Amino acid sequence: MGGRGTSSAATGAGEGWSPGGEPPDLVVHAAGALVGGGLRPATVTVVAGVVREVLPLDRAVRGERTLELARGEVLLPGLVDTHVHVNEPGRTEWEGFATATRAAAHGGVTTILDMPLNSLPPTLDPAALQAKRAAATAAGLAVDVGFWGGLVPANAGSVRALHEAGAFGVKAFLQDSGVPEFPPVDAAGLRRGMAQLAGTGSVVLVHAEDPAVLAAAPGPQGRSYPAFVASRPPAAEAAAVRTVVEAAAATGCRAHVVHVSSAAGVAVLRQAKAAGVPVTAETCPHYLALAAEDVPDGAPQFKCCPPVRGRADADALWEGLLDGTLDVVVSDHSPSTPQLKHLDTGDLGTAWGGISSLEVGLRVVWTAAHERGVGLDLVADLMARRTADLAGLPRKGRIAPGADADLVVFDPGAEDVLRAADLHHRHPVSPYEGMRVRGAVRLALLRGTDCRAGDRRGRLLVPERP
Ligand SMILES: [Zn+2]
């Protein structure tokens, strides 16, 4: 960051302070800033951690501090990652708020929403949500954090209490979640929960793999990656997405399908959207940037559920993003201990499924996007404004007057080789080890202050829906 009032723009006389009283705390000059959906030159003024104005670049404005972006750097809104498993309290040895939020800050992610499972207790009632908040506060947060609740058979009739307590929505599984304290709902249970939340503005997130289709597939075992993929076929995703779409249509409750992985899933969603069903969907960096053809056998760092599939599926996911069938890109950051990953035996049947990509998601997605001729403006929109809108955070994910000054300086032309040991989440396990990526996060501001050093300036968030 530039020193106090040292840049040429800041010393330029003439127009002086922008209207509105006291001088800005921070003035940012960027030849490229993501404003209103496109990259354009802008001067951004910040007062008390909030963007006050977005002005033409040539406007001379004096501020307490001035930040002049270097040639080639762009100013993005801080990313909003709505799919993160922090696992604290209860499985803090897998990850935790301090490590997850520091990894987020280094990845240009200034807001995360924590998933309700893998922590103990799981976030299934207001008391558990309060336990989450207490754990997060005690751990200290480098970035802002909000919470999803969970929908399971036992709380399907009372899930509205989580909404009223400030959960952003609730997540459900249709098949085994991987942890016994978070059992799946069937189609009737899903509808029961959705009926409770219809009309509230809340949303039900669903991990969509159909249990009957999974049960009919060969079980995963051993080191073969193709065998693991065959154990979780695209037909399971397509069937489960149909179940979700039917529940959304029947109840009128917003539904959101998490981590779509297949062309078959995209096709069902495309039809549902055309029919006007209130459903949105996400995909993740690993489905967009990795391909089954390149995944070695016996490498559980690549294991996640649903699995990374073949190149044709990745192509279909990109198509879905480009035509609006898929709405957002999120990390599904889901760490565990290295022991649970069974890196020693490489057994894909017993290894924990989950990929930790909070810190590398922007670079990995931007690298894949660039190869396909997709612009950084769309990438940033998919990972910031649209995720903020999905969650109900109108002051996040955008560079606009009144929004929090969560700002990221990104150098899209930089090149780097990813090393798990350099990352800030708890355990240095990553399928991206050795991957050549484009882009570098040069600075991440949370309400105008650099958040990468691990300062505990992050706050707890609740949704702001009309
Ligand atoms: Zn997840």
mmCIF file with all atom_site columns, N, CA and C and ligand atoms in Angstrom, residues 83-85 115-118 171 173 207 258-259 282 284 305 331-334 353-354, ligand 1:
data_model
loop_
_atom_site.group_PDB
_atom_site.id
_atom_site.type_symbol
_atom_site.label_atom_id
_atom_site.label_alt_id
_atom_site.label_comp_id
_atom_site.label_asym_id
_atom_site.label_entity_id
_atom_site.label_seq_id
_atom_site.pdbx_PDB_ins_code
_atom_site.Cartn_x
_atom_site.Cartn_y
_atom_site.Cartn_z
_atom_site.occupancy
_atom_site.B_iso_or_equiv
_atom_site.pdbx_formal_charge
_atom_site.auth_seq_id
_atom_site.auth_comp_id
_atom_site.auth_asym_id
_atom_site.auth_atom_id
_atom_site.pdbx_PDB_model_num
ATOM   1  N  N  . HIS A 1 83  ? -19.187 -21.348 0.423  1.00 0.00 ? 83  HIS A N  1
ATOM   2  C  CA . HIS A 1 83  ? -19.132 -22.792 0.699  1.00 0.00 ? 83  HIS A CA 1
ATOM   3  C  C  . HIS A 1 83  ? -17.777 -23.162 1.308  1.00 0.00 ? 83  HIS A C  1
ATOM   4  N  N  . VAL A 1 84  ? -17.701 -23.035 2.625  1.00 0.00 ? 84  VAL A N  1
ATOM   5  C  CA . VAL A 1 84  ? -16.452 -23.301 3.344  1.00 0.00 ? 84  VAL A CA 1
ATOM   6  C  C  . VAL A 1 84  ? -16.761 -24.160 4.575  1.00 0.00 ? 84  VAL A C  1
ATOM   7  N  N  . HIS A 1 85  ? -16.009 -25.232 4.749  1.00 0.00 ? 85  HIS A N  1
ATOM   8  C  CA . HIS A 1 85  ? -16.139 -26.055 5.961  1.00 0.00 ? 85  HIS A CA 1
ATOM   9  C  C  . HIS A 1 85  ? -14.995 -25.691 6.901  1.00 0.00 ? 85  HIS A C  1
ATOM   10 N  N  . MET A 1 115 ? -20.130 -23.889 6.492  1.00 0.00 ? 115 MET A N  1
ATOM   11 C  CA . MET A 1 115 ? -21.105 -24.972 6.351  1.00 0.00 ? 115 MET A CA 1
ATOM   12 C  C  . MET A 1 115 ? -21.427 -25.604 7.714  1.00 0.00 ? 115 MET A C  1
ATOM   13 N  N  . PRO A 1 116 ? -22.646 -26.155 7.831  1.00 0.00 ? 116 PRO A N  1
ATOM   14 C  CA . PRO A 1 116 ? -23.126 -26.584 9.154  1.00 0.00 ? 116 PRO A CA 1
ATOM   15 C  C  . PRO A 1 116 ? -22.610 -27.934 9.608  1.00 0.00 ? 116 PRO A C  1
ATOM   16 N  N  . LEU A 1 117 ? -21.855 -28.643 8.771  1.00 0.00 ? 117 LEU A N  1
ATOM   17 C  CA . LEU A 1 117 ? -21.445 -29.977 9.199  1.00 0.00 ? 117 LEU A CA 1
ATOM   18 C  C  . LEU A 1 117 ? -19.931 -30.105 9.224  1.00 0.00 ? 117 LEU A C  1
ATOM   19 N  N  . ASN A 1 118 ? -19.535 -31.129 9.937  1.00 0.00 ? 118 ASN A N  1
ATOM   20 C  CA . ASN A 1 118 ? -18.146 -31.494 10.257 1.00 0.00 ? 118 ASN A CA 1
ATOM   21 C  C  . ASN A 1 118 ? -17.665 -30.802 11.526 1.00 0.00 ? 118 ASN A C  1
ATOM   22 N  N  . LYS A 1 171 ? -28.541 -26.168 4.814  1.00 0.00 ? 171 LYS A N  1
ATOM   23 C  CA . LYS A 1 171 ? -28.021 -27.147 3.869  1.00 0.00 ? 171 LYS A CA 1
ATOM   24 C  C  . LYS A 1 171 ? -28.514 -28.541 4.215  1.00 0.00 ? 171 LYS A C  1
ATOM   25 N  N  . PHE A 1 173 ? -28.447 -32.864 2.867  1.00 0.00 ? 173 PHE A N  1
ATOM   26 C  CA . PHE A 1 173 ? -27.899 -33.929 2.027  1.00 0.00 ? 173 PHE A CA 1
ATOM   27 C  C  . PHE A 1 173 ? -29.031 -34.880 1.658  1.00 0.00 ? 173 PHE A C  1
ATOM   28 N  N  . HIS A 1 207 ? -26.803 -30.868 -1.282 1.00 0.00 ? 207 HIS A N  1
ATOM   29 C  CA . HIS A 1 207 ? -25.791 -31.746 -1.894 1.00 0.00 ? 207 HIS A CA 1
ATOM   30 C  C  . HIS A 1 207 ? -26.575 -32.804 -2.646 1.00 0.00 ? 207 HIS A C  1
ATOM   31 N  N  . VAL A 1 258 ? -25.524 -27.346 -4.567 1.00 0.00 ? 258 VAL A N  1
ATOM   32 C  CA . VAL A 1 258 ? -24.094 -27.113 -4.333 1.00 0.00 ? 258 VAL A CA 1
ATOM   33 C  C  . VAL A 1 258 ? -23.250 -27.993 -5.258 1.00 0.00 ? 258 VAL A C  1
ATOM   34 N  N  . HIS A 1 259 ? -22.058 -27.556 -5.493 1.00 0.00 ? 259 HIS A N  1
ATOM   35 C  CA . HIS A 1 259 ? -21.011 -28.256 -6.266 1.00 0.00 ? 259 HIS A CA 1
ATOM   36 C  C  . HIS A 1 259 ? -21.507 -29.175 -7.392 1.00 0.00 ? 259 HIS A C  1
ATOM   37 N  N  . GLU A 1 282 ? -24.181 -23.917 -8.063 1.00 0.00 ? 282 GLU A N  1
ATOM   38 C  CA . GLU A 1 282 ? -22.767 -23.534 -8.029 1.00 0.00 ? 282 GLU A CA 1
ATOM   39 C  C  . GLU A 1 282 ? -21.915 -24.661 -8.594 1.00 0.00 ? 282 GLU A C  1
ATOM   40 N  N  . CYS A 1 284 ? -17.298 -25.564 -8.625 1.00 0.00 ? 284 CYS A N  1
ATOM   41 C  CA . CYS A 1 284 ? -16.112 -25.303 -7.812 1.00 0.00 ? 284 CYS A CA 1
ATOM   42 C  C  . CYS A 1 284 ? -14.851 -25.326 -8.678 1.00 0.00 ? 284 CYS A C  1
ATOM   43 N  N  . CYS A 1 305 ? -16.457 -35.388 -3.247 1.00 0.00 ? 305 CYS A N  1
ATOM   44 C  CA . CYS A 1 305 ? -17.738 -35.960 -3.648 1.00 0.00 ? 305 CYS A CA 1
ATOM   45 C  C  . CYS A 1 305 ? -18.734 -34.844 -3.936 1.00 0.00 ? 305 CYS A C  1
ATOM   46 N  N  . SER A 1 331 ? -15.534 -22.383 -3.287 1.00 0.00 ? 331 SER A N  1
ATOM   47 C  CA . SER A 1 331 ? -14.431 -23.329 -3.133 1.00 0.00 ? 331 SER A CA 1
ATOM   48 C  C  . SER A 1 331 ? -14.859 -24.738 -2.719 1.00 0.00 ? 331 SER A C  1
ATOM   49 N  N  . ASP A 1 332 ? -15.925 -24.857 -1.886 1.00 0.00 ? 332 ASP A N  1
ATOM   50 C  CA . ASP A 1 332 ? -16.164 -26.106 -1.148 1.00 0.00 ? 332 ASP A CA 1
ATOM   51 C  C  . ASP A 1 332 ? -14.884 -26.540 -0.437 1.00 0.00 ? 332 ASP A C  1
ATOM   52 N  N  . HIS A 1 333 ? -14.246 -25.564 0.198  1.00 0.00 ? 333 HIS A N  1
ATOM   53 C  CA . HIS A 1 333 ? -13.045 -25.824 1.010  1.00 0.00 ? 333 HIS A CA 1
ATOM   54 C  C  . HIS A 1 333 ? -13.418 -26.830 2.095  1.00 0.00 ? 333 HIS A C  1
ATOM   55 N  N  . SER A 1 334 ? -12.864 -28.035 2.007  1.00 0.00 ? 334 SER A N  1
ATOM   56 C  CA . SER A 1 334 ? -13.279 -29.093 2.943  1.00 0.00 ? 334 SER A CA 1
ATOM   57 C  C  . SER A 1 334 ? -12.080 -29.912 3.392  1.00 0.00 ? 334 SER A C  1
ATOM   58 N  N  . GLY A 1 353 ? -13.164 -37.387 1.687  1.00 0.00 ? 353 GLY A N  1
ATOM   59 C  CA . GLY A 1 353 ? -13.346 -36.642 0.445  1.00 0.00 ? 353 GLY A CA 1
ATOM   60 C  C  . GLY A 1 353 ? -13.441 -35.155 0.727  1.00 0.00 ? 353 GLY A C  1
ATOM   61 N  N  . GLY A 1 354 ? -12.582 -34.368 0.108  1.00 0.00 ? 354 GLY A N  1
ATOM   62 C  CA . GLY A 1 354 ? -12.645 -32.924 0.315  1.00 0.00 ? 354 GLY A CA 1
ATOM   63 C  C  . GLY A 1 354 ? -11.364 -32.284 -0.171 1.00 0.00 ? 354 GLY A C  1
HETATM 64 ZN ZN . ZN  B 2 .   ? -19.135 -28.951 1.047  1.00 0.00 ? 1   ZN  B ZN 1
#
